[in-house]
Short mmCIF file of C-alpha atoms in Angstrom, two decimals:
data_model
loop_
_atom_site.label_atom_id
_atom_site.label_comp_id
_atom_site.label_asym_id
_atom_site.label_seq_id
_atom_site.Cartn_x
_atom_site.Cartn_y
_atom_site.Cartn_z
CA UNK A 1 0.00 -0.06 0.07
CA UNK A 2 1.04 3.49 -0.61
CA UNK A 3 2.23 5.38 2.38
CA UNK A 4 0.39 8.64 3.20
CA UNK A 5 2.46 11.45 4.59
CA UNK A 6 0.52 13.42 7.13
CA UNK A 7 1.18 17.02 7.38
CA UNK A 8 1.85 18.53 10.72
CA UNK A 9 -1.13 20.19 12.43
CA UNK A 10 -0.63 23.78 13.63
CA UNK A 11 -2.78 25.32 16.39
CA UNK A 12 -2.54 28.78 15.12
CA UNK A 13 -5.83 30.71 14.91
CA UNK A 14 -6.62 32.46 11.73
CA UNK A 15 -5.99 36.17 11.72
CA UNK A 16 -9.33 38.08 12.08
CA UNK A 17 -10.18 40.78 9.57
CA UNK A 18 -10.41 44.29 10.88
CA UNK A 19 -13.94 45.68 10.88
CA UNK A 20 -14.17 49.22 9.53
CA UNK A 21 -15.72 51.42 12.13
CA UNK A 22 -18.19 53.89 10.92
CA UNK A 23 -17.18 57.37 11.72
CA UNK A 24 -19.02 58.92 14.64
CA UNK A 25 -21.42 61.70 14.01
CA UNK A 26 -19.67 65.08 14.82
CA UNK A 27 -22.07 67.77 15.03
CA UNK A 28 -19.33 70.46 15.03
CA UNK A 29 -17.79 69.16 11.79
CA UNK A 30 -21.23 68.90 10.10
CA UNK A 31 -21.95 72.56 11.11
CA UNK A 32 -18.65 73.67 9.57
CA UNK A 33 -19.49 71.81 6.25
CA UNK A 34 -22.97 73.18 6.26
CA UNK A 35 -21.57 76.76 6.61
CA UNK A 36 -19.27 76.35 3.78
CA UNK A 37 -22.04 75.07 1.49
CA UNK A 38 -24.23 77.97 2.49
CA UNK A 39 -21.41 80.48 1.82
CA UNK A 40 -20.77 78.91 -1.70
CA UNK A 41 -24.53 79.19 -2.48
CA UNK A 42 -24.67 82.74 -1.28
CA UNK A 43 -21.95 83.65 -3.59
CA UNK A 44 -24.27 82.43 -6.44
CA UNK A 45 -27.01 84.76 -5.43
CA UNK A 46 -29.14 82.42 -3.13
CA UNK A 47 -30.20 83.38 0.29
CA UNK A 48 -29.83 81.27 3.52
CA UNK A 49 -33.45 81.29 4.33
CA UNK A 50 -34.18 79.65 0.89
CA UNK A 51 -31.52 77.02 1.29
CA UNK A 52 -32.81 76.13 4.84
CA UNK A 53 -36.43 75.91 3.40
CA UNK A 54 -35.27 73.61 0.56
CA UNK A 55 -33.37 71.29 2.86
CA UNK A 56 -36.39 71.03 5.24
CA UNK A 57 -38.74 70.18 2.33
CA UNK A 58 -36.48 67.48 0.88
CA UNK A 59 -34.79 66.02 3.95
CA UNK A 60 -36.99 67.44 6.84
CA UNK A 61 -35.67 69.14 9.88
CA UNK A 62 -32.03 68.35 10.94
CA UNK A 63 -33.11 66.54 14.22
CA UNK A 64 -35.79 64.50 12.42
CA UNK A 65 -33.18 63.37 9.78
CA UNK A 66 -30.75 62.24 12.43
CA UNK A 67 -33.44 60.36 14.30
CA UNK A 68 -34.40 58.52 11.06
CA UNK A 69 -30.73 57.58 10.35
CA UNK A 70 -30.11 56.10 13.87
CA UNK A 71 -33.46 54.56 14.27
CA UNK A 72 -33.15 50.83 15.43
CA UNK A 73 -34.92 47.97 13.79
CA UNK A 74 -36.76 46.67 16.86
CA UNK A 75 -39.55 49.37 16.47
CA UNK A 76 -40.45 47.72 13.21
CA UNK A 77 -40.85 44.35 14.93
CA UNK A 78 -43.22 46.01 17.39
CA UNK A 79 -45.48 47.08 14.61
CA UNK A 80 -45.52 43.57 13.17
CA UNK A 81 -46.51 42.24 16.45
CA UNK A 82 -49.38 44.75 16.70
CA UNK A 83 -50.44 43.80 13.18
CA UNK A 84 -50.59 40.04 14.19
CA UNK A 85 -52.69 40.93 17.25
CA UNK A 86 -55.11 42.99 15.15
CA UNK A 87 -55.25 40.38 12.56
CA UNK A 88 -57.03 38.01 14.76
CA UNK A 89 -60.10 40.13 14.42
CA UNK A 90 -61.42 39.87 10.91
CA UNK A 91 -63.58 43.15 11.17
CA UNK A 92 -60.52 45.21 12.15
CA UNK A 93 -57.86 46.13 9.70
CA UNK A 94 -54.65 47.93 10.81
CA UNK A 95 -53.44 51.14 9.34
CA UNK A 96 -50.22 49.45 8.60
CA UNK A 97 -52.03 47.45 5.81
CA UNK A 98 -52.53 50.59 3.84
CA UNK A 99 -50.75 50.38 0.64
CA UNK A 100 -49.38 53.30 -1.09
CA UNK A 101 -51.21 53.68 -4.45
CA UNK A 102 -49.01 53.04 -7.38
CA UNK A 103 -49.20 55.41 -10.45
CA UNK A 104 -51.87 54.24 -12.74
CA UNK A 105 -50.85 53.40 -16.24
CA UNK A 106 -52.12 55.55 -18.83
CA UNK A 107 -55.00 54.08 -20.95
CA UNK A 108 -53.29 55.37 -24.13
CA UNK A 109 -50.15 57.51 -25.08
CA UNK A 110 -50.31 60.19 -27.54
CA UNK A 111 -46.87 61.09 -29.01
CA UNK A 112 -48.10 64.65 -29.72
CA UNK A 113 -48.57 65.17 -25.99
CA UNK A 114 -44.72 65.00 -25.44
CA UNK A 115 -43.89 67.84 -27.80
CA UNK A 116 -43.64 71.32 -26.10
CA UNK A 117 -46.01 73.08 -28.40
CA UNK A 118 -47.16 76.52 -27.51
CA UNK A 119 -50.89 77.31 -27.62
CA UNK A 120 -52.25 80.73 -28.68
CA UNK A 121 -53.95 82.39 -25.70
CA UNK A 122 -55.54 85.00 -27.61
CA UNK A 123 -58.38 82.57 -28.57
CA UNK A 124 -61.85 83.59 -27.12
CA UNK A 125 -62.14 80.30 -25.42
CA UNK A 126 -58.88 80.72 -23.57
CA UNK A 127 -58.89 84.42 -22.58
CA UNK A 128 -60.30 83.65 -19.24
CA UNK A 129 -57.16 81.52 -18.42
CA UNK A 130 -54.65 84.45 -19.02
CA UNK A 131 -53.46 86.30 -15.88
CA UNK A 132 -51.47 89.00 -17.63
CA UNK A 133 -51.04 90.61 -20.95
CA UNK A 134 -47.65 89.05 -21.43
CA UNK A 135 -49.09 85.55 -21.63
CA UNK A 136 -49.88 85.55 -25.33
CA UNK A 137 -48.66 81.90 -25.64
CA UNK A 138 -48.47 79.03 -23.20
CA UNK A 139 -47.25 75.53 -23.30
CA UNK A 140 -49.66 72.62 -23.26
CA UNK A 141 -48.49 71.49 -19.77
CA UNK A 142 -48.83 74.91 -18.30
CA UNK A 143 -52.29 75.34 -19.92
CA UNK A 144 -53.45 71.99 -18.36
CA UNK A 145 -52.23 73.16 -15.03
CA UNK A 146 -54.07 76.43 -15.41
CA UNK A 147 -57.25 74.69 -16.44
CA UNK A 148 -56.98 72.41 -13.37
CA UNK A 149 -56.60 75.34 -11.11
CA UNK A 150 -59.54 77.11 -12.68
CA UNK A 151 -61.66 73.97 -12.41
CA UNK A 152 -60.86 73.44 -8.70
CA UNK A 153 -61.36 77.02 -8.00
CA UNK A 154 -65.00 76.76 -9.57
CA UNK A 155 -65.58 73.49 -7.66
CA UNK A 156 -64.35 74.83 -4.35
CA UNK A 157 -61.49 72.38 -4.19
CA UNK A 158 -60.64 69.04 -5.72
CA UNK A 159 -63.65 66.85 -6.02
CA UNK A 160 -63.77 63.38 -4.28
CA UNK A 161 -64.16 61.52 -7.51
CA UNK A 162 -60.85 62.95 -8.77
CA UNK A 163 -58.85 61.81 -5.58
CA UNK A 164 -56.90 58.63 -5.85
CA UNK A 165 -58.11 56.64 -2.62
CA UNK A 166 -55.67 54.37 -0.71
CA UNK A 167 -56.73 50.81 -1.14
CA UNK A 168 -56.60 48.35 1.75
CA UNK A 169 -55.10 44.90 1.49
CA UNK A 170 -57.26 41.99 1.60
CA UNK A 171 -57.04 38.98 3.90
CA UNK A 172 -56.29 35.62 2.31
CA UNK A 173 -59.76 34.34 2.96
CA UNK A 174 -61.57 37.37 1.44
CA UNK A 175 -63.27 37.13 -1.89
CA UNK A 176 -61.93 39.29 -4.83
CA UNK A 177 -65.30 40.25 -6.18
CA UNK A 178 -65.00 43.82 -5.08
CA UNK A 179 -61.55 44.15 -6.60
CA UNK A 180 -62.87 42.86 -9.95
CA UNK A 181 -65.71 45.30 -9.85
CA UNK A 182 -63.41 48.19 -9.13
CA UNK A 183 -61.16 47.12 -12.11
CA UNK A 184 -64.19 47.02 -14.28
CA UNK A 185 -65.28 50.52 -13.35
CA UNK A 186 -61.85 51.76 -14.03
CA UNK A 187 -61.85 50.10 -17.55
CA UNK A 188 -65.29 51.53 -18.10
CA UNK A 189 -64.16 55.04 -17.30
CA UNK A 190 -61.16 54.95 -19.65
CA UNK A 191 -63.43 54.29 -22.76
CA UNK A 192 -65.67 56.55 -24.76
CA UNK A 193 -68.67 55.90 -26.92
CA UNK A 194 -72.25 54.73 -26.72
CA UNK A 195 -72.62 52.36 -23.68
CA UNK A 196 -76.51 52.14 -24.03
CA UNK A 197 -77.54 49.48 -26.61
CA UNK A 198 -80.50 50.07 -28.85
CA UNK A 199 -83.70 48.73 -27.26
CA UNK A 200 -85.16 45.54 -28.88
CA UNK A 201 -88.74 46.67 -28.18
CA UNK A 202 -90.33 49.42 -30.24
CA UNK A 203 -90.28 52.65 -28.33
CA UNK A 204 -93.38 54.80 -28.26
CA UNK A 205 -93.75 58.51 -29.12
CA UNK A 206 -91.95 58.91 -32.46
CA UNK A 207 -91.27 56.31 -35.14
CA UNK A 208 -87.91 56.36 -37.02
CA UNK A 209 -88.97 56.08 -40.55
CA UNK A 210 -87.43 56.97 -43.93
CA UNK A 211 -89.08 57.46 -47.24
CA UNK A 212 -87.79 55.23 -49.94
CA UNK A 213 -88.27 55.11 -53.73
CA UNK A 214 -91.83 53.92 -54.71
CA UNK A 215 -92.07 50.14 -54.94
CA UNK A 216 -93.45 50.27 -58.37
CA UNK A 217 -91.37 52.98 -59.98
CA UNK A 218 -89.99 50.56 -62.64
CA UNK A 219 -93.57 50.09 -63.89
CA UNK A 220 -96.16 52.82 -63.01
CA UNK A 221 -99.88 52.14 -62.96
CA UNK A 222 -102.31 54.16 -65.06
CA UNK A 223 -105.15 53.53 -62.64
CA UNK A 224 -105.84 52.98 -59.01
CA UNK A 225 -103.87 50.37 -57.12
CA UNK A 226 -105.95 48.08 -55.13
CA UNK A 227 -103.40 45.73 -53.62
CA UNK A 228 -99.91 45.93 -52.28
CA UNK A 229 -98.40 42.83 -50.56
CA UNK A 230 -94.93 41.58 -49.55
CA UNK A 231 -93.89 38.03 -50.32
CA UNK A 232 -93.91 35.81 -47.32
CA UNK A 233 -90.31 34.65 -47.64
CA UNK A 234 -88.52 36.57 -50.62
CA UNK A 235 -87.57 40.21 -50.72
CA UNK A 236 -90.48 40.85 -53.29
CA UNK A 237 -93.52 43.02 -53.28
CA UNK A 238 -96.60 42.66 -55.48
CA UNK A 239 -98.87 45.32 -56.64
CA UNK A 240 -102.13 45.02 -58.64
CA UNK A 241 -104.95 47.36 -59.67
CA UNK A 242 -107.68 48.40 -61.93
CA UNK A 243 -105.26 48.49 -64.83
CA UNK A 244 -105.67 44.66 -65.16
CA UNK A 245 -102.13 43.99 -64.27
CA UNK A 246 -100.11 42.14 -61.54
CA UNK A 247 -96.49 43.28 -60.99
CA UNK A 248 -93.62 41.78 -58.98
CA UNK A 249 -90.75 43.98 -57.85
CA UNK A 250 -87.59 43.31 -55.86
CA UNK A 251 -87.41 45.52 -52.85
CA UNK A 252 -84.02 47.21 -52.13
CA UNK A 253 -85.27 50.79 -51.24
CA UNK A 254 -83.12 52.28 -54.08
CA UNK A 255 -84.17 51.15 -57.58
CA UNK A 256 -86.68 48.38 -56.76
CA UNK A 257 -86.35 46.69 -60.24
CA UNK A 258 -89.21 44.93 -61.82
CA UNK A 259 -89.15 41.21 -61.81
CA UNK A 260 -92.28 40.34 -63.73
CA UNK A 261 -95.61 41.70 -64.90
CA UNK A 262 -98.64 39.89 -66.21
CA UNK A 263 -101.80 41.37 -67.84
CA UNK A 264 -105.29 39.89 -67.37
CA UNK A 265 -107.49 40.78 -70.31
CA UNK A 266 -110.61 42.62 -69.40
CA UNK A 267 -110.13 41.65 -65.69
CA UNK A 268 -109.97 44.76 -63.33
CA UNK A 269 -108.32 43.35 -60.16
CA UNK A 270 -110.12 44.03 -56.90
CA UNK A 271 -107.82 42.03 -54.71
CA UNK A 272 -104.75 39.88 -55.15
CA UNK A 273 -102.86 37.91 -52.48
CA UNK A 274 -99.93 35.48 -52.24
CA UNK A 275 -100.69 31.89 -51.29
CA UNK A 276 -99.34 30.62 -48.01
CA UNK A 277 -96.18 29.08 -49.55
CA UNK A 278 -95.67 32.10 -51.86
CA UNK A 279 -95.65 29.98 -55.05
CA UNK A 280 -98.86 31.34 -56.43
CA UNK A 281 -101.04 34.48 -56.63
CA UNK A 282 -104.84 34.54 -56.39
CA UNK A 283 -106.67 37.45 -57.91
CA UNK A 284 -110.26 38.34 -57.83
CA UNK A 285 -112.24 40.84 -60.15
CA UNK A 286 -114.55 43.74 -59.54
CA UNK A 287 -117.77 42.37 -61.40
CA UNK A 288 -117.87 38.57 -61.92
CA UNK A 289 -117.36 35.39 -59.82
CA UNK A 290 -114.41 34.15 -62.05
CA UNK A 291 -111.05 34.57 -60.52
CA UNK A 292 -107.41 33.68 -61.47
CA UNK A 293 -104.56 31.65 -60.05
CA UNK A 294 -101.10 32.65 -61.26
CA UNK A 295 -98.51 29.81 -60.80
CA UNK A 296 -95.08 31.62 -60.40
CA UNK A 297 -93.00 28.52 -60.45
CA UNK A 298 -94.35 27.33 -63.82
CA UNK A 299 -95.23 30.76 -65.18
CA UNK A 300 -98.76 29.67 -65.97
CA UNK A 301 -102.08 31.67 -65.39
CA UNK A 302 -105.10 29.40 -64.56
CA UNK A 303 -108.72 30.92 -64.75
CA UNK A 304 -111.20 29.54 -62.32
CA UNK A 305 -114.54 30.15 -64.15
CA UNK A 306 -116.95 28.36 -61.64
CA UNK A 307 -116.64 26.73 -58.16
CA UNK A 308 -118.52 23.67 -57.35
CA UNK A 309 -121.03 24.42 -54.56
CA UNK A 310 -120.63 28.28 -54.90
CA UNK A 311 -123.93 30.12 -55.69
CA UNK A 312 -122.69 33.70 -55.85
CA UNK A 313 -122.90 36.18 -58.59
CA UNK A 314 -119.52 37.69 -57.83
CA UNK A 315 -116.52 37.03 -55.79
CA UNK A 316 -114.46 39.95 -54.52
CA UNK A 317 -113.19 39.61 -50.92
CA UNK A 318 -111.27 36.63 -49.70
CA UNK A 319 -108.63 35.51 -47.28
CA UNK A 320 -106.00 32.79 -47.38
CA UNK A 321 -106.11 30.53 -44.30
CA UNK A 322 -102.82 30.31 -42.29
CA UNK A 323 -102.65 26.58 -42.99
CA UNK A 324 -102.65 27.50 -46.68
CA UNK A 325 -105.06 24.81 -48.02
CA UNK A 326 -108.23 26.89 -48.27
CA UNK A 327 -109.67 30.17 -49.14
CA UNK A 328 -112.45 31.99 -47.00
CA UNK A 329 -114.79 33.71 -49.65
CA UNK A 330 -116.95 36.51 -48.46
CA UNK A 331 -120.29 36.17 -50.05
CA UNK A 332 -123.57 37.95 -50.20
CA UNK A 333 -126.24 37.86 -47.48
CA UNK A 334 -123.85 37.14 -44.65
CA UNK A 335 -122.39 34.07 -46.08
CA UNK A 336 -118.95 32.82 -45.77
CA UNK A 337 -117.67 29.92 -47.97
CA UNK A 338 -114.69 27.77 -47.22
CA UNK A 339 -112.96 26.72 -50.66
CA UNK A 340 -110.41 23.99 -50.79
CA UNK A 341 -107.63 24.94 -53.16
CA UNK A 342 -106.77 21.50 -54.21
CA UNK A 343 -110.16 20.47 -55.34
CA UNK A 344 -111.53 23.92 -56.09
CA UNK A 345 -114.78 23.11 -54.32
CA UNK A 346 -116.73 24.67 -51.31
CA UNK A 347 -116.66 22.37 -48.33
CA UNK A 348 -118.56 24.44 -45.87
CA UNK A 349 -120.56 27.66 -45.51
CA UNK A 350 -121.05 29.95 -42.56
CA UNK A 351 -123.94 32.43 -41.96
CA UNK A 352 -124.02 35.69 -39.90
CA UNK A 353 -126.65 38.37 -39.63
CA UNK A 354 -126.37 41.39 -41.95
CA UNK A 355 -123.57 41.59 -44.57
CA UNK A 356 -119.98 40.61 -44.11
CA UNK A 357 -117.68 43.60 -43.81
CA UNK A 358 -114.40 41.94 -42.78
CA UNK A 359 -112.90 38.68 -42.05
CA UNK A 360 -109.81 37.56 -40.16
CA UNK A 361 -108.25 34.29 -39.10
CA UNK A 362 -106.85 33.50 -35.70
CA UNK A 363 -103.00 32.87 -35.86
CA UNK A 364 -103.36 29.00 -35.74
CA UNK A 365 -106.37 29.11 -38.30
CA UNK A 366 -108.73 27.33 -35.82
CA UNK A 367 -111.12 30.33 -35.47
CA UNK A 368 -112.61 32.87 -37.82
CA UNK A 369 -113.61 36.49 -36.80
CA UNK A 370 -116.30 37.96 -38.92
CA UNK A 371 -117.62 41.58 -38.77
CA UNK A 372 -121.07 42.50 -39.94
CA UNK A 373 -122.43 45.83 -41.08
CA UNK A 374 -124.67 45.91 -37.98
CA UNK A 375 -121.58 46.19 -35.74
CA UNK A 376 -121.48 42.77 -34.52
CA UNK A 377 -118.43 40.37 -34.32
CA UNK A 378 -118.95 36.62 -34.76
CA UNK A 379 -116.34 33.98 -33.75
CA UNK A 380 -116.55 30.61 -35.67
CA UNK A 381 -114.89 27.43 -35.11
CA UNK A 382 -113.65 26.19 -38.57
CA UNK A 383 -113.67 22.55 -37.97
CA UNK A 384 -116.97 22.22 -36.33
CA UNK A 385 -118.62 25.23 -38.28
CA UNK A 386 -120.01 26.27 -34.97
CA UNK A 387 -120.33 29.93 -33.81
CA UNK A 388 -118.52 30.00 -30.38
CA UNK A 389 -119.21 33.63 -29.45
CA UNK A 390 -120.64 36.87 -30.59
CA UNK A 391 -120.51 40.38 -29.19
CA UNK A 392 -121.33 43.95 -30.31
CA UNK A 393 -118.40 46.28 -31.15
CA UNK A 394 -118.46 48.83 -28.46
CA UNK A 395 -120.04 52.06 -29.70
CA UNK A 396 -120.09 50.80 -33.29
CA UNK A 397 -123.19 51.34 -35.55
CA UNK A 398 -121.80 49.92 -38.86
CA UNK A 399 -118.62 47.89 -39.00
CA UNK A 400 -116.15 48.32 -41.87
CA UNK A 401 -113.00 46.37 -41.23
CA UNK A 402 -111.44 43.89 -38.81
CA UNK A 403 -107.87 42.46 -38.18
CA UNK A 404 -106.02 40.08 -35.70
CA UNK A 405 -102.34 40.25 -34.49
CA UNK A 406 -100.08 37.33 -35.35
CA UNK A 407 -99.20 36.79 -31.64
CA UNK A 408 -102.90 36.28 -30.87
CA UNK A 409 -103.03 39.10 -28.27
CA UNK A 410 -105.10 41.76 -30.12
CA UNK A 411 -108.32 42.20 -32.23
CA UNK A 412 -108.93 45.43 -33.97
CA UNK A 413 -112.36 46.57 -35.18
CA UNK A 414 -112.98 49.50 -37.62
CA UNK A 415 -116.24 51.30 -37.95
CA UNK A 416 -118.11 53.80 -40.31
CA UNK A 417 -117.49 56.73 -38.00
CA UNK A 418 -113.58 56.21 -38.07
CA UNK A 419 -113.32 54.83 -34.55
CA UNK A 420 -111.07 51.72 -33.95
CA UNK A 421 -111.44 49.50 -30.97
CA UNK A 422 -108.66 47.34 -29.76
CA UNK A 423 -109.67 44.15 -27.90
CA UNK A 424 -107.85 41.35 -26.11
CA UNK A 425 -108.25 38.46 -28.53
CA UNK A 426 -108.72 35.81 -25.73
CA UNK A 427 -111.45 37.80 -23.96
CA UNK A 428 -113.41 38.11 -27.26
CA UNK A 429 -113.52 34.27 -27.48
CA UNK A 430 -115.25 33.94 -24.09
CA UNK A 431 -116.88 37.16 -23.00
CA UNK A 432 -120.29 38.22 -24.33
CA UNK A 433 -119.49 41.81 -23.71
CA UNK A 434 -115.76 42.39 -23.83
CA UNK A 435 -114.45 45.92 -23.14
CA UNK A 436 -111.91 47.47 -25.59
CA UNK A 437 -108.35 47.92 -24.25
CA UNK A 438 -108.12 51.30 -26.19
CA UNK A 439 -110.66 53.32 -28.52
CA UNK A 440 -108.63 55.14 -31.14
CA UNK A 441 -110.51 58.12 -32.59
CA UNK A 442 -107.78 59.70 -34.81
CA UNK A 443 -109.67 59.18 -38.07
CA UNK A 444 -112.81 61.06 -39.17
CA UNK A 445 -113.98 58.83 -42.15
CA UNK A 446 -114.74 55.15 -42.42
CA UNK A 447 -111.82 52.89 -41.55
CA UNK A 448 -111.35 50.62 -44.72
CA UNK A 449 -107.94 49.11 -43.91
CA UNK A 450 -106.37 47.59 -40.86
CA UNK A 451 -103.11 45.65 -40.52
CA UNK A 452 -100.91 44.54 -37.68
CA UNK A 453 -97.09 44.26 -38.30
CA UNK A 454 -95.70 40.67 -37.88
CA UNK A 455 -94.01 41.61 -34.62
CA UNK A 456 -97.37 42.81 -33.26
CA UNK A 457 -96.12 46.14 -32.17
CA UNK A 458 -97.67 48.36 -34.67
CA UNK A 459 -101.36 48.65 -35.95
CA UNK A 460 -101.86 50.49 -39.25
CA UNK A 461 -105.22 51.95 -39.80
CA UNK A 462 -106.29 53.85 -42.90
CA UNK A 463 -109.32 55.23 -44.76
CA UNK A 464 -109.66 55.57 -48.68
CA UNK A 465 -112.18 58.44 -48.35
CA UNK A 466 -109.55 61.16 -47.43
CA UNK A 467 -105.81 62.07 -48.16
CA UNK A 468 -103.46 61.69 -45.21
CA UNK A 469 -106.01 59.49 -43.45
CA UNK A 470 -103.45 57.06 -42.14
CA UNK A 471 -102.21 56.38 -38.66
CA UNK A 472 -99.66 53.97 -37.07
CA UNK A 473 -100.39 52.92 -33.46
CA UNK A 474 -97.76 51.75 -30.85
CA UNK A 475 -99.41 48.62 -29.47
CA UNK A 476 -97.64 48.08 -26.08
CA UNK A 477 -98.79 51.62 -25.04
CA UNK A 478 -101.76 51.86 -27.38
CA UNK A 479 -100.78 55.41 -28.46
CA UNK A 480 -100.49 56.96 -31.91
CA UNK A 481 -97.03 57.89 -33.27
CA UNK A 482 -96.92 61.65 -33.28
CA UNK A 483 -94.68 62.00 -36.39
CA UNK A 484 -96.68 59.92 -38.68
CA UNK A 485 -97.69 60.69 -41.34
CA UNK A 486 -94.89 62.83 -42.47
CA UNK A 487 -96.34 66.26 -42.66
CA UNK A 488 -95.23 68.67 -45.36
CA UNK A 489 -96.63 71.42 -47.37
CA UNK A 490 -97.15 68.91 -50.20
CA UNK A 491 -99.35 65.91 -49.53
CA UNK A 492 -97.35 62.73 -49.32
CA UNK A 493 -100.02 60.24 -48.60
CA UNK A 494 -102.96 60.14 -50.96
CA UNK A 495 -106.15 57.90 -50.50
CA UNK A 496 -104.99 54.67 -49.33
CA UNK A 497 -106.68 51.55 -50.64
CA UNK A 498 -104.39 48.83 -49.09
CA UNK A 499 -101.47 48.59 -46.57
CA UNK A 500 -98.95 45.97 -45.71
CA UNK A 501 -95.75 45.25 -43.73
CA UNK A 502 -92.79 43.22 -44.85
CA UNK A 503 -92.23 39.73 -43.10
CA UNK A 504 -89.91 41.15 -40.52
CA UNK A 505 -91.49 44.71 -40.45
CA UNK A 506 -88.41 46.35 -42.08
CA UNK A 507 -90.61 47.95 -44.76
CA UNK A 508 -94.06 49.46 -44.81
CA UNK A 509 -96.00 50.02 -48.05
CA UNK A 510 -99.43 51.42 -49.02
CA UNK A 511 -101.27 51.43 -52.43
CA UNK A 512 -103.18 54.61 -53.28
CA UNK A 513 -105.59 56.03 -55.75
CA UNK A 514 -102.81 57.57 -57.83
CA UNK A 515 -101.45 54.22 -58.90
CA UNK A 516 -98.44 54.56 -56.60
CA UNK A 517 -97.15 51.88 -54.04
CA UNK A 518 -95.37 54.16 -51.62
CA UNK A 519 -92.63 52.47 -49.64
CA UNK A 520 -91.06 53.42 -46.34
CA UNK A 521 -88.39 52.02 -44.27
CA UNK A 522 -88.94 51.39 -40.54
CA UNK A 523 -85.44 51.91 -39.21
CA UNK A 524 -86.07 50.20 -35.81
CA UNK A 525 -86.30 46.85 -37.48
CA UNK A 526 -83.00 45.57 -38.99
CA UNK A 527 -84.42 42.67 -41.32
CA UNK A 528 -86.64 42.79 -44.27
#
């Protein structure tokens, strides 16, 4: 084995390093140095009082500065112990937990703000900030300070909302919901813009409406228009009138180009309406019982000369059922006939007292509301052909029109005197003497047209006997819009024969006696 040579062990102790002693504070020496500094500053033109004030502001008084420099650390431990004792009570927070607020980060930084540009103070909006005639120009920073001073002077000091409050530290077990709310408030106050979204429900009072190019501008009508109707699914509008023609137009509000037009020889059209699926058009005349069906998919016009089971000299008024499989024809002597479109035959007939003045289906098509010229309203069950209820329209002597809302909430009845009563539809089915929700007396001539918009928020009522006899009613509040019709020196709305809303209430159109289908954009609704 290899031999290991051990080194001799020495008992000498390592030489300790010398500690540098801090020089003791010598008041006399510090006083001499201070006097030398004061003397040098005095030579530069400064006064002793100003130097003393500056030192006191920066370092504090001399005695306080010395006490802070020689202050021992055990004092801090006493504060910590006090904090621990107070921390046992969750409702008490020590002042030592107050955190010094850090400077908030700017929401944005504008490079132009850093430039020292001068602002002209001779402007009439800045003259009140000038304190002397020499201040013709001022830097942006100084101008901001001057405006802050002026604001605080007007407010009687700095307002509380402008002060940065000291936040207290939270315990470990506390929730952070309040902190999140404060952060959200800070973010909200850093932004500008419209924080209030548009209401989804239609507001009352005034209606935001815009006049558009007439719907039938691409093909004008030489006679009265009797019908205007929007397609149930496409962005198309149909017009028909006494000029023996049916026209289709694409609706864009700008040019409204014509899609197609058909002419029916020696057949003045009294009413035309789309089928439930929108694939065909049914048109009735003014003098005979023959009517036409126009198949738009095949481009074929089919005349219907006679209907099995129908004993009427003429067929003018009709309604398409919500189910789309039948028509409800208004006959003479108070008769209503249900015609099946597939077989072209009458399957049942209903009878009321007097003459039929208006017909409307319930939204599901199970009931029919019929109004007579004697001021009575009849409710019929379509499947059983049974009259389920009857009531007299309040204050009505002679009825002229009737309409139901698509949501099944409202029933409107028009009269010869121009009064429109709005009822609750459910109450009309059960009560023998329902009371109207609202009586509208804004028209002075017979109400010949009533229509609810698809959203059931607007009721349009019109009369063909006078110009400008058209009103729109806000249904939730049952009040008339004050800014409609649009009043100008020149008449805009002539005698209205028919009114209709687009499938999503974006457009409103009316057919008048001048052969024009006026088109208006309802700006509250975003879709067609």
